[in-house]
XYZ file of N, CA, C and O in Angstrom:
272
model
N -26.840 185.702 152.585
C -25.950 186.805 152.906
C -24.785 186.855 151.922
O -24.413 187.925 151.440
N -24.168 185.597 151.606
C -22.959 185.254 150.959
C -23.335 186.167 149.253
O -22.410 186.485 148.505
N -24.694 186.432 148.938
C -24.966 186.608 147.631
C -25.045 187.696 147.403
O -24.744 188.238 146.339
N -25.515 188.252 148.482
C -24.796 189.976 148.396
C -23.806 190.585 148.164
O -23.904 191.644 147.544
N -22.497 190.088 148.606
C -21.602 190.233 148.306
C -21.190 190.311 147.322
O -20.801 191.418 146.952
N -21.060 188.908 146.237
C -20.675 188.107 145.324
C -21.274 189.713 144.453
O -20.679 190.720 144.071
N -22.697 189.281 144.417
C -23.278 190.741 143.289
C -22.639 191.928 143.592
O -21.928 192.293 142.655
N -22.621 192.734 144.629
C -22.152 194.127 144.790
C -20.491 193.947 144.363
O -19.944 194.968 143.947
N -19.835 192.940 144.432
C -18.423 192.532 144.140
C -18.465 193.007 142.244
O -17.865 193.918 141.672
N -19.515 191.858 141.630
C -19.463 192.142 140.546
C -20.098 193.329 139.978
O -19.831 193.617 138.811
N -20.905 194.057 140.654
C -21.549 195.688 140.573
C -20.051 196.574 140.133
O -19.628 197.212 139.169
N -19.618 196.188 141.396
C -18.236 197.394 141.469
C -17.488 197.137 140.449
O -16.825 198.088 140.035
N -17.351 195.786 139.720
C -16.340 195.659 138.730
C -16.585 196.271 137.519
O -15.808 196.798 136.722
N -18.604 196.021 137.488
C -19.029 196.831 136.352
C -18.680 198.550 136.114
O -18.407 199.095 135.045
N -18.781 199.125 137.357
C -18.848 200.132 137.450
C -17.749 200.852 136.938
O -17.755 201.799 136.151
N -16.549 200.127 137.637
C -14.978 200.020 137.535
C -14.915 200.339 135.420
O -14.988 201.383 134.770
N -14.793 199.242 135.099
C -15.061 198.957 133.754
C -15.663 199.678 132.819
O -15.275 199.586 131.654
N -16.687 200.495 133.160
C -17.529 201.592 132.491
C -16.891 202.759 132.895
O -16.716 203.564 131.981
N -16.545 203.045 133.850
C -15.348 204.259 134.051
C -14.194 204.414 132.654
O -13.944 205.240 131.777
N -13.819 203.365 132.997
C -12.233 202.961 132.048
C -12.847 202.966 131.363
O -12.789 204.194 131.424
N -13.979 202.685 130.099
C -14.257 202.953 128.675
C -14.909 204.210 128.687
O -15.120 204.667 127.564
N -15.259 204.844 129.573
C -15.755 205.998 129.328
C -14.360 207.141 129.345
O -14.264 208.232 128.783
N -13.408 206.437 130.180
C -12.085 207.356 130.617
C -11.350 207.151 128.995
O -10.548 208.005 128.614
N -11.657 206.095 128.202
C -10.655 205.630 126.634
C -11.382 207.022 126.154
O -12.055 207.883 126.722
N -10.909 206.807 124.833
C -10.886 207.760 123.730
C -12.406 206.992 122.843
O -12.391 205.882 122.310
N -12.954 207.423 122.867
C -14.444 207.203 122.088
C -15.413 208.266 121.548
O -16.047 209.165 122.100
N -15.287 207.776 120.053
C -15.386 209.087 119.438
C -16.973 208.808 119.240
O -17.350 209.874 118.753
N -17.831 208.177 119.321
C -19.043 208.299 119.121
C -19.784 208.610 120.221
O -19.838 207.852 121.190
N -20.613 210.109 120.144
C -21.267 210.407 120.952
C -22.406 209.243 121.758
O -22.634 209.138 122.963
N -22.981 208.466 120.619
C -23.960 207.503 120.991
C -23.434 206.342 121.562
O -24.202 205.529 122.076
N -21.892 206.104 121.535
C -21.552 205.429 122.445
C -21.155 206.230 124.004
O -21.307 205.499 124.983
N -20.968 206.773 124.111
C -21.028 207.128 125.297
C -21.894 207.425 125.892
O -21.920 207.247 127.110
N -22.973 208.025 125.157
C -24.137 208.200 125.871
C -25.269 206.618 126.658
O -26.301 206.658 127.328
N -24.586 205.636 126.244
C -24.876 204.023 126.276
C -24.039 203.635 127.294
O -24.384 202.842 128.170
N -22.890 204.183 127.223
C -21.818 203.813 128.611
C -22.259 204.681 129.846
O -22.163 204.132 130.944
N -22.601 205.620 129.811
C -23.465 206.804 130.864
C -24.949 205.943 131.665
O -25.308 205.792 132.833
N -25.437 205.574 130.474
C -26.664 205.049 130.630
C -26.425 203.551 131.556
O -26.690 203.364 132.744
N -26.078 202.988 130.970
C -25.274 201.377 131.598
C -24.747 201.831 133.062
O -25.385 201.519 134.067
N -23.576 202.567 133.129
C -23.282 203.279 134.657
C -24.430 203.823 135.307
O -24.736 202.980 136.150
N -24.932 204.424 135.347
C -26.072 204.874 136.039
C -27.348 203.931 136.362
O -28.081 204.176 137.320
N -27.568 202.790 135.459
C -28.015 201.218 136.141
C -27.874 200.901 136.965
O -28.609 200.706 137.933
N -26.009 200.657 136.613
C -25.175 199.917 137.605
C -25.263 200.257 138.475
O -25.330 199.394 139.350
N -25.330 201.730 138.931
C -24.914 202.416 140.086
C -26.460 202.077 141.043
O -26.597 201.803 142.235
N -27.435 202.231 139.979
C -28.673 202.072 140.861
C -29.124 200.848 141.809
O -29.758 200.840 142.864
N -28.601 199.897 141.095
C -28.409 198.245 141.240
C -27.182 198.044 142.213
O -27.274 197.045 142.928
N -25.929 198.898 142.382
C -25.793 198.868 143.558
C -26.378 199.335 144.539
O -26.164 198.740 145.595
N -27.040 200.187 144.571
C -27.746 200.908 145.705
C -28.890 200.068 146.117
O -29.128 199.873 147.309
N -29.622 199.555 145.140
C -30.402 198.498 145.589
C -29.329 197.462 146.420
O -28.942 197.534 147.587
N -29.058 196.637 145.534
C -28.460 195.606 146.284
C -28.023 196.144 147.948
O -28.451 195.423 148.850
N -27.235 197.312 148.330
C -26.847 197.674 149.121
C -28.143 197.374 150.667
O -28.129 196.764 151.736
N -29.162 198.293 149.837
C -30.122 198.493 151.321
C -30.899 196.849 150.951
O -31.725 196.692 151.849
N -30.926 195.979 150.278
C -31.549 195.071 150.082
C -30.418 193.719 151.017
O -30.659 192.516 151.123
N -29.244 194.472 151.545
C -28.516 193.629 152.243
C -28.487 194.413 154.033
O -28.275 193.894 155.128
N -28.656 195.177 153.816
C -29.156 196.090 155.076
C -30.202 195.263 155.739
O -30.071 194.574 156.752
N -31.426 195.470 154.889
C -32.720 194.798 155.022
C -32.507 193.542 155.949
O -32.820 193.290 157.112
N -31.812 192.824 154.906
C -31.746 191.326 155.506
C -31.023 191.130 156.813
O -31.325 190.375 157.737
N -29.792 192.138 156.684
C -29.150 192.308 158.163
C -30.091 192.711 159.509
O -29.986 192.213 160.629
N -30.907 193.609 159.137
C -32.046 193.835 159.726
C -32.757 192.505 160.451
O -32.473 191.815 161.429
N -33.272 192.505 159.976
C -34.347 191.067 159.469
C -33.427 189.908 160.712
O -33.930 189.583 161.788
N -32.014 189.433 160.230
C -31.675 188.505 160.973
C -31.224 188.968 162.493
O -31.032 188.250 163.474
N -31.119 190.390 162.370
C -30.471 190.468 164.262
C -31.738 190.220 164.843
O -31.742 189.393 165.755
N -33.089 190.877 164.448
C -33.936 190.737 165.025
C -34.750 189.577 165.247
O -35.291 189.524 166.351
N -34.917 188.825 164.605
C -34.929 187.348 164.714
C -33.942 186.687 165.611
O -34.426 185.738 166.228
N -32.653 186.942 165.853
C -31.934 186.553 166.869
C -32.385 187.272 167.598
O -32.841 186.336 168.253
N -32.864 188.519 168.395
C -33.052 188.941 169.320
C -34.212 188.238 170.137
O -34.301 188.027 171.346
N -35.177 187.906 168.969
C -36.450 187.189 169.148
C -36.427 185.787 169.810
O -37.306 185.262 170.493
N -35.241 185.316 169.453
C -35.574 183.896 169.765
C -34.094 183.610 171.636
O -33.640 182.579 172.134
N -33.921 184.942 171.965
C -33.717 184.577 173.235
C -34.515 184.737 174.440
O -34.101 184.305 175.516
């Protein structure tokens, strides 16, 4: 459970971070189009991570439910 966190923690920082260089002054189209690309990973990889911690939340109530 603890590792979900930790990742979606460091997801958001990525995300954070690619904002702010996309928010700087960058004059090469092909770099930004690489910072776009990278964010839109990130973003996906949070969304994974997200329902992939759902899942598991899932997973453990019902197993506690199971074992009363």
């Amino acid at each position: 459970m603890m590792n979900y966190k930790y990742v979606s923690e460091d997801l958001y920082r990525a995300e954070k971070s690619i904002k702010m260089a996309l928010d700087s002054k960058i004059d090469s189209e092909k770099d930004k189009a690489a910072l776009r690309e990278a964010l839109e990973l990130v973003q996906q990889a949070s969304e994974k991570c997200r329902l992939a911690q759902n899942e598991f939340l899932q997973e453990t109530i019902f197993q506690g439910i199971g074992m009363q």
